[in-house]
Short mmCIF file of C-alpha atoms in Angstrom, two decimals:
data_model
loop_
_atom_site.label_atom_id
_atom_site.label_comp_id
_atom_site.label_asym_id
_atom_site.label_seq_id
_atom_site.Cartn_x
_atom_site.Cartn_y
_atom_site.Cartn_z
CA SER A 1 0.00 0.00 0.00
CA GLY A 2 1.10 3.63 -0.48
CA ALA A 3 0.03 7.24 -1.11
CA TRP A 4 0.64 10.14 -3.53
CA ASP A 5 2.84 12.77 -1.92
CA ARG A 6 3.39 16.21 -3.50
CA ILE A 7 7.10 16.74 -3.78
CA ILE A 8 7.35 19.78 -6.14
CA SER A 9 5.04 22.76 -6.79
CA PHE A 10 5.52 25.31 -9.60
CA ASP A 11 4.18 28.82 -9.06
CA ASP A 12 3.55 31.63 -11.49
CA SER A 13 5.00 35.10 -10.96
CA SER A 14 2.20 36.05 -8.59
CA GLY A 15 2.86 33.09 -6.31
CA ARG A 16 -0.18 31.09 -7.39
CA PRO A 17 0.54 27.34 -8.08
CA ASN A 18 0.05 26.28 -11.67
CA ALA A 19 1.62 22.77 -11.55
CA ASN A 20 2.27 20.07 -8.91
CA ILE A 21 4.34 16.86 -9.15
CA TYR A 22 3.29 13.92 -6.96
CA TRP A 23 5.36 10.82 -6.09
CA TYR A 24 3.71 7.57 -5.21
CA SER A 25 5.22 6.47 -1.93
CA ASP A 26 5.08 2.77 -1.04
CA THR A 27 4.72 2.49 2.70
CA THR A 28 6.39 -0.90 2.62
CA ASN A 29 9.61 0.78 1.58
CA SER A 30 11.60 2.74 4.02
CA TYR A 31 14.20 5.41 3.32
CA GLN A 32 16.31 4.10 6.14
CA SER A 33 18.57 2.11 3.79
CA ILE A 34 20.18 2.70 0.44
CA GLU A 35 18.47 -0.40 -0.89
CA ASN A 36 14.99 0.82 0.01
CA LEU A 37 15.76 4.28 -1.36
CA SER A 38 16.77 2.83 -4.71
CA LYS A 39 13.58 0.81 -4.78
CA SER A 40 11.48 3.87 -4.04
CA LEU A 41 12.98 5.76 -6.98
CA LEU A 42 11.30 3.19 -9.21
CA ASN A 43 7.88 4.26 -7.94
CA PRO A 44 5.71 6.14 -10.46
CA LEU A 45 5.43 9.98 -10.68
CA GLN A 46 2.23 11.92 -11.32
CA VAL A 47 2.07 15.49 -12.75
CA GLU A 48 -0.96 17.68 -12.00
CA LEU A 49 -1.49 20.87 -14.09
CA ILE A 50 -3.51 23.59 -12.38
CA THR A 51 -5.49 25.85 -14.72
CA ASP A 52 -6.37 29.56 -13.91
CA SER A 53 -10.04 30.30 -14.57
CA GLU A 54 -10.47 33.14 -12.09
CA ALA A 55 -10.82 36.68 -13.49
CA PRO A 56 -8.65 39.43 -12.03
CA SER A 57 -10.05 42.26 -9.94
CA THR A 58 -9.19 45.93 -10.53
CA SER A 59 -9.62 48.68 -7.95
CA ALA A 60 -9.70 52.42 -8.57
CA SER A 61 -8.46 55.07 -6.16
CA ILE A 62 -8.88 58.82 -6.59
CA THR A 63 -6.88 61.77 -5.28
CA PRO A 64 -8.45 63.70 -3.63
CA PRO A 65 -10.47 60.75 -2.31
CA ALA A 66 -13.76 62.69 -2.20
CA PRO A 67 -15.21 65.68 -4.09
CA ASP A 68 -13.69 68.87 -2.69
CA GLY A 69 -16.29 71.19 -4.21
CA LYS A 70 -20.01 71.60 -3.74
CA ASN A 71 -22.82 69.34 -4.99
CA GLY A 72 -20.52 66.37 -5.61
CA TRP A 73 -18.11 68.26 -7.87
CA TYR A 74 -14.33 68.10 -7.81
CA THR A 75 -12.76 71.55 -8.04
CA THR A 76 -9.27 70.03 -7.93
CA GLU A 77 -8.57 67.92 -11.02
CA PRO A 78 -8.62 64.36 -9.62
CA GLN A 79 -5.92 61.78 -10.29
CA VAL A 80 -7.22 58.27 -11.06
CA LEU A 81 -5.06 55.26 -10.12
CA LEU A 82 -6.03 51.75 -11.32
CA SER A 83 -4.59 48.64 -9.67
CA ALA A 84 -5.15 44.94 -10.58
CA ASN A 85 -4.64 42.09 -8.12
CA GLU A 86 -2.56 39.96 -10.52
CA PRO A 87 -0.32 40.36 -13.56
CA GLY A 88 -1.84 41.16 -16.90
CA ALA A 89 -3.07 44.28 -18.68
CA THR A 90 -5.53 46.94 -17.54
CA TYR A 91 -7.67 48.95 -19.96
CA PHE A 92 -9.80 52.07 -19.56
CA LYS A 93 -11.80 54.56 -21.59
CA ILE A 94 -13.51 57.85 -20.85
CA ASP A 95 -17.15 57.99 -21.94
CA ASN A 96 -17.33 56.62 -25.50
CA GLY A 97 -13.71 57.39 -26.27
CA ALA A 98 -11.06 54.98 -27.48
CA GLU A 99 -9.97 52.20 -25.15
CA THR A 100 -6.47 52.78 -23.76
CA VAL A 101 -3.95 50.47 -22.10
CA TYR A 102 -3.45 51.78 -18.58
CA SER A 103 0.15 52.52 -17.63
CA ALA A 104 0.08 55.25 -14.99
CA ALA A 105 -2.30 57.46 -13.01
CA PHE A 106 -4.17 59.95 -15.20
CA THR A 107 -6.06 63.19 -14.69
CA ALA A 108 -9.82 63.11 -15.13
CA PRO A 109 -10.96 65.81 -17.57
CA GLU A 110 -13.34 68.62 -16.70
CA GLY A 111 -17.03 67.91 -17.02
CA THR A 112 -19.27 64.98 -16.11
CA HIS A 113 -17.68 61.74 -17.31
CA THR A 114 -17.91 57.96 -16.98
CA ILE A 115 -14.62 56.07 -16.73
CA THR A 116 -14.87 52.38 -17.71
CA TYR A 117 -12.04 50.00 -16.76
CA TYR A 118 -11.18 46.30 -16.50
CA SER A 119 -8.17 43.94 -16.50
CA VAL A 120 -7.15 40.76 -18.33
CA ASP A 121 -4.71 38.39 -16.61
CA THR A 122 -1.90 36.41 -18.24
CA ALA A 123 -4.19 33.38 -18.57
CA GLY A 124 -6.61 35.43 -20.66
CA ASN A 125 -9.29 35.78 -18.01
CA LYS A 126 -11.19 39.04 -18.53
CA GLU A 127 -12.74 40.97 -15.70
CA HIS A 128 -16.26 42.36 -15.99
CA GLU A 129 -16.16 46.07 -16.78
CA LYS A 130 -16.39 48.51 -13.89
CA THR A 131 -17.41 52.16 -14.08
CA LEU A 132 -16.55 55.31 -12.20
CA GLN A 133 -18.60 58.52 -12.34
CA LEU A 134 -16.74 61.81 -11.87
CA LYS A 135 -17.85 65.46 -12.00
CA VAL A 136 -14.94 67.88 -12.41
CA ASP A 137 -15.06 71.68 -12.63
CA SER A 138 -11.84 73.46 -11.69
CA SER A 139 -12.56 76.65 -13.67
CA PRO A 140 -14.41 79.70 -12.31
CA PRO A 141 -17.28 81.23 -14.28
CA GLU A 142 -16.61 83.85 -16.93
CA LEU A 143 -17.78 87.22 -15.69
CA SER A 144 -18.36 90.54 -17.46
CA ALA A 145 -19.44 93.89 -16.06
CA ASP A 146 -19.88 97.27 -17.67
CA LEU A 147 -21.43 100.68 -17.21
CA LEU A 148 -22.59 102.96 -20.01
CA PRO A 149 -22.09 105.60 -21.14
CA LYS A 150 -18.43 106.14 -20.33
CA HIS A 151 -16.28 109.03 -21.48
CA GLN A 152 -12.49 108.69 -21.79
CA GLY A 153 -12.08 105.65 -19.61
CA ASN A 154 -14.39 104.98 -16.70
CA TYR A 155 -15.60 108.57 -16.51
CA CYS A 156 -19.32 109.38 -16.26
CA PHE A 157 -21.14 112.69 -16.05
CA ILE A 158 -23.18 114.03 -13.15
CA ASN A 159 -26.98 113.58 -13.52
CA GLU A 160 -26.39 111.36 -16.54
CA PRO A 161 -28.29 108.05 -16.54
CA ILE A 162 -25.70 105.29 -16.06
CA ASN A 163 -26.75 101.79 -17.09
CA ILE A 164 -25.15 98.96 -15.12
CA SER A 165 -24.93 95.58 -16.84
CA PHE A 166 -23.26 92.31 -15.88
CA ASP A 167 -23.36 88.71 -17.00
CA ALA A 168 -21.89 85.35 -15.97
CA THR A 169 -21.52 82.08 -17.88
CA ASP A 170 -20.26 78.65 -16.88
CA THR A 171 -20.39 75.80 -19.39
CA ILE A 172 -19.42 73.02 -16.96
CA SER A 173 -21.32 72.99 -13.66
CA GLY A 174 -23.41 76.08 -14.44
CA VAL A 175 -23.84 79.45 -12.74
CA CYS A 176 -25.32 79.18 -9.26
CA SER A 177 -25.49 82.81 -8.12
CA THR A 178 -24.51 86.29 -9.30
CA THR A 179 -24.61 89.45 -7.18
CA ALA A 180 -23.58 93.07 -7.75
CA THR A 181 -23.13 96.16 -5.62
CA VAL A 182 -22.26 99.81 -6.19
CA ASP A 183 -20.55 101.31 -3.15
CA GLY A 184 -21.92 98.39 -1.14
CA ARG A 185 -25.55 98.81 -2.25
CA PRO A 186 -27.05 95.80 -4.07
CA ILE A 187 -28.10 96.45 -7.67
CA LEU A 188 -29.72 94.44 -10.44
CA ASP A 189 -28.52 93.76 -13.95
CA GLY A 190 -29.76 96.58 -16.20
CA GLU A 191 -30.39 98.96 -13.31
CA GLN A 192 -29.97 102.68 -14.04
CA LEU A 193 -28.16 105.00 -11.62
CA ARG A 194 -27.70 108.77 -11.36
CA PHE A 195 -25.23 110.72 -9.23
CA SER A 196 -25.70 114.38 -8.32
CA LYS A 197 -22.19 115.08 -7.00
CA PRO A 198 -18.67 114.40 -8.22
CA GLY A 199 -17.14 111.30 -6.70
CA GLU A 200 -15.45 107.96 -7.14
CA HIS A 201 -17.59 104.83 -7.08
CA THR A 202 -16.97 101.09 -7.09
CA LEU A 203 -18.95 98.41 -8.90
CA ILE A 204 -18.32 94.85 -7.64
CA VAL A 205 -19.84 91.81 -9.36
CA ALA A 206 -19.41 88.36 -7.77
CA CYS A 207 -20.38 84.96 -9.13
CA GLU A 208 -20.22 81.33 -7.98
CA ASP A 209 -20.85 78.19 -10.01
CA ALA A 210 -22.54 74.99 -8.83
CA ALA A 211 -19.17 73.44 -7.98
CA GLY A 212 -18.26 76.30 -5.65
CA ASN A 213 -15.74 78.10 -7.88
CA ALA A 214 -16.06 81.83 -7.19
CA VAL A 215 -14.93 84.88 -9.15
CA SER A 216 -15.42 88.62 -8.76
CA LYS A 217 -14.77 91.70 -10.85
CA THR A 218 -14.30 95.27 -9.67
CA GLU A 219 -14.87 98.38 -11.77
CA THR A 220 -13.98 101.77 -10.34
CA PHE A 221 -15.55 104.75 -12.09
CA VAL A 222 -15.54 108.50 -11.62
CA VAL A 223 -18.57 110.78 -11.82
CA GLY A 224 -17.87 114.40 -12.65
CA TYR A 225 -18.59 117.31 -14.96
CA GLU A 226 -18.14 117.61 -18.68
CA VAL A 227 -15.37 120.14 -19.38
CA ALA A 228 -15.24 121.67 -22.86
CA TRP A 229 -12.54 124.13 -23.91
CA LEU A 230 -13.64 127.24 -25.78
CA GLY A 231 -12.10 129.35 -28.52
CA SER A 232 -10.67 128.70 -31.96
CA SER A 233 -7.32 127.74 -30.44
CA ALA A 234 -8.82 124.60 -28.84
CA THR A 235 -9.22 121.49 -30.99
CA GLU A 236 -10.23 117.97 -30.05
CA ASP A 237 -9.16 114.70 -31.68
CA ASP A 238 -11.28 111.57 -32.17
CA ALA A 239 -10.20 110.20 -28.80
CA GLY A 240 -11.44 113.32 -27.01
CA ASN A 241 -8.00 114.77 -26.28
CA THR A 242 -7.87 118.57 -26.39
CA LEU A 243 -4.99 120.62 -27.81
CA ILE A 244 -4.88 124.34 -27.05
CA SER A 245 -2.47 125.94 -29.48
CA THR A 246 -1.95 129.66 -28.91
CA LYS A 247 0.68 132.34 -29.38
CA TRP A 248 2.87 133.27 -26.46
CA TYR A 249 1.85 136.61 -24.96
CA SER A 250 2.33 138.33 -21.65
CA SER A 251 -1.19 137.15 -20.87
CA ILE A 252 -2.51 133.78 -22.06
CA PRO A 253 -6.32 133.36 -21.86
CA LEU A 254 -7.81 129.94 -21.11
CA ARG A 255 -11.59 129.50 -21.45
CA PHE A 256 -13.79 126.49 -20.81
CA THR A 257 -17.35 125.63 -19.92
CA VAL A 258 -18.59 123.05 -17.42
CA ARG A 259 -21.86 121.11 -17.78
CA ASP A 260 -23.58 118.14 -16.21
CA GLY A 261 -24.71 115.02 -18.03
CA VAL A 262 -27.96 116.54 -19.25
CA GLY A 263 -26.38 119.73 -20.60
CA TYR A 264 -26.90 122.26 -17.80
CA PHE A 265 -24.14 124.75 -16.98
CA VAL A 266 -22.51 124.09 -13.60
CA GLU A 267 -21.02 126.79 -11.40
CA ASP A 268 -18.63 125.10 -8.98
CA ARG A 269 -16.28 127.34 -7.03
CA THR A 270 -14.07 124.44 -5.96
CA VAL A 271 -12.47 124.64 -9.42
CA ARG A 272 -8.68 124.35 -9.57
CA VAL A 273 -6.57 124.65 -12.74
CA VAL A 274 -2.99 123.36 -12.75
CA ILE A 275 -0.44 124.04 -15.51
CA SER A 276 2.77 121.99 -15.52
CA ASP A 277 5.79 121.21 -17.67
CA GLY A 278 6.70 118.19 -15.53
CA SER A 279 9.15 120.13 -13.36
CA ASN A 280 7.32 123.38 -12.66
CA THR A 281 3.71 123.90 -11.62
CA ALA A 282 1.31 126.83 -11.49
CA ALA A 283 -2.04 126.37 -9.72
CA PHE A 284 -5.10 128.64 -9.94
CA THR A 285 -8.31 128.57 -7.89
CA TYR A 286 -11.62 130.41 -7.98
CA GLY A 287 -11.64 134.17 -7.48
CA LYS A 288 -13.21 137.34 -8.78
CA THR A 289 -10.03 138.99 -10.04
CA SER A 290 -7.02 137.82 -12.02
CA PRO A 291 -4.93 135.73 -11.77
CA THR A 292 -7.71 133.50 -10.48
CA VAL A 293 -10.34 131.41 -12.21
CA ARG A 294 -13.41 133.56 -12.74
CA ILE A 295 -16.87 132.18 -13.44
CA ASN A 296 -19.36 134.01 -15.65
CA PRO A 297 -22.76 132.29 -15.35
CA CYS A 298 -24.30 134.56 -17.97
CA ASP A 299 -21.81 133.47 -20.62
CA GLU A 300 -21.65 129.97 -19.10
CA LYS A 301 -17.89 129.90 -19.02
CA TYR A 302 -14.82 129.80 -16.80
CA LEU A 303 -12.01 132.26 -17.60
CA LEU A 304 -8.35 132.27 -16.55
CA TYR A 305 -5.63 134.72 -17.59
CA VAL A 306 -2.11 133.37 -17.11
CA TYR A 307 0.54 136.10 -16.83
CA THR A 308 3.73 134.65 -18.24
CA LYS A 309 5.96 137.16 -16.42
CA ASN A 310 5.08 135.34 -13.20
CA TYR A 311 6.11 132.00 -14.69
CA PRO A 312 9.36 132.34 -16.66
CA TRP A 313 9.28 128.63 -17.53
CA LEU A 314 6.23 129.30 -19.75
CA THR A 315 8.04 130.07 -23.00
CA ALA A 316 7.32 130.11 -26.72
CA GLY A 317 7.82 126.65 -28.21
CA GLY A 318 6.93 124.93 -24.96
CA THR A 319 4.30 122.24 -24.44
CA TYR A 320 2.42 121.98 -21.15
CA THR A 321 -0.30 120.01 -19.41
CA VAL A 322 -3.44 121.79 -18.19
CA SER A 323 -5.49 119.87 -15.60
CA VAL A 324 -8.90 120.87 -14.26
CA TYR A 325 -9.99 119.68 -10.80
CA PHE A 326 -13.18 120.06 -8.78
CA GLY A 327 -14.03 119.04 -5.23
CA GLY A 328 -12.39 119.23 -1.85
CA SER A 329 -15.34 120.51 0.20
CA ASP A 330 -18.69 119.26 1.53
CA GLY A 331 -17.38 115.71 1.59
CA VAL A 332 -16.61 115.69 -2.13
CA PRO A 333 -13.09 114.46 -2.92
CA VAL A 334 -10.80 116.38 -5.25
CA ILE A 335 -11.32 114.80 -8.66
CA LEU A 336 -9.49 115.34 -11.91
CA HIS A 337 -12.12 116.21 -14.52
CA ASP A 338 -10.13 117.01 -17.62
CA VAL A 339 -6.60 117.19 -19.02
CA ALA A 340 -5.64 119.29 -22.05
CA THR A 341 -2.35 120.00 -23.80
CA LEU A 342 -1.23 123.62 -24.08
CA LYS A 343 1.22 124.44 -26.85
CA LEU A 344 2.76 127.92 -27.09
CA TYR A 345 4.31 129.23 -30.29
#
């Protein structure tokens, strides 16, 4: 009598046995002598081949491990790592895209997507497909804000109707909320504002998408008077820049009118005119006699005579900057309303 004893086992690279060799051992023989050992070597051998019919299993891990945005959205582009429990090949595809052999962790694209994956082991066993649903939106909404009309930059006129408009778009998770304020006061898209005093104002528009990405835009604008230079020596280009070209005399007259946004003449005694060549400056304020800025409501104009003898740096052939300011009292800040170029010949 005897029994089959396994004496050798062959494993694959994963440590799983794929072949065993058995030796029939006769219990009547003993290995205690050379004679019995030689007899036992004549006993038959049996080889057992073990087949692999078990499919592999693939797991997916994501970094970050859970959505870091709102409503189940990832706002950080997630990394997807696939791992099979035995040797072979792993495949994946995104939505209905081409199937790809997996080799390393990949970044899930923005949007709502289905990732399908599976593995095939070295014995040809194919795993049932698994799926992973991901929602990714790492981009903030696109935001626009504007106010009309504007004159030479973000400059608006007093008493002029100012239309505020803003809009937000988000093609991935969608816009969730949009808010706007002017100087902290909530406003609606398309709302019309008017200001009766010169001042600086701030428009802030904020938006958030469904994933929690937030964006804001700030527009600072100035409300003031419309300054128009008078006389044949003053010309204006298409961009609204004024050139005052006049002959050098002992007295140089500068004339301008000031109106609000609906065309009414404005008499504001906080007026201040500054002439500069970059190194030297001459400043003039309101007064009833020269060399101050006089206001004539009947003619609807402001008049300033500049006596060149008091400013030897004002010479023929020179080019200068003339700035007009208003404000500085009754809580109104000093605001630059207009800049013109003065050229003497």
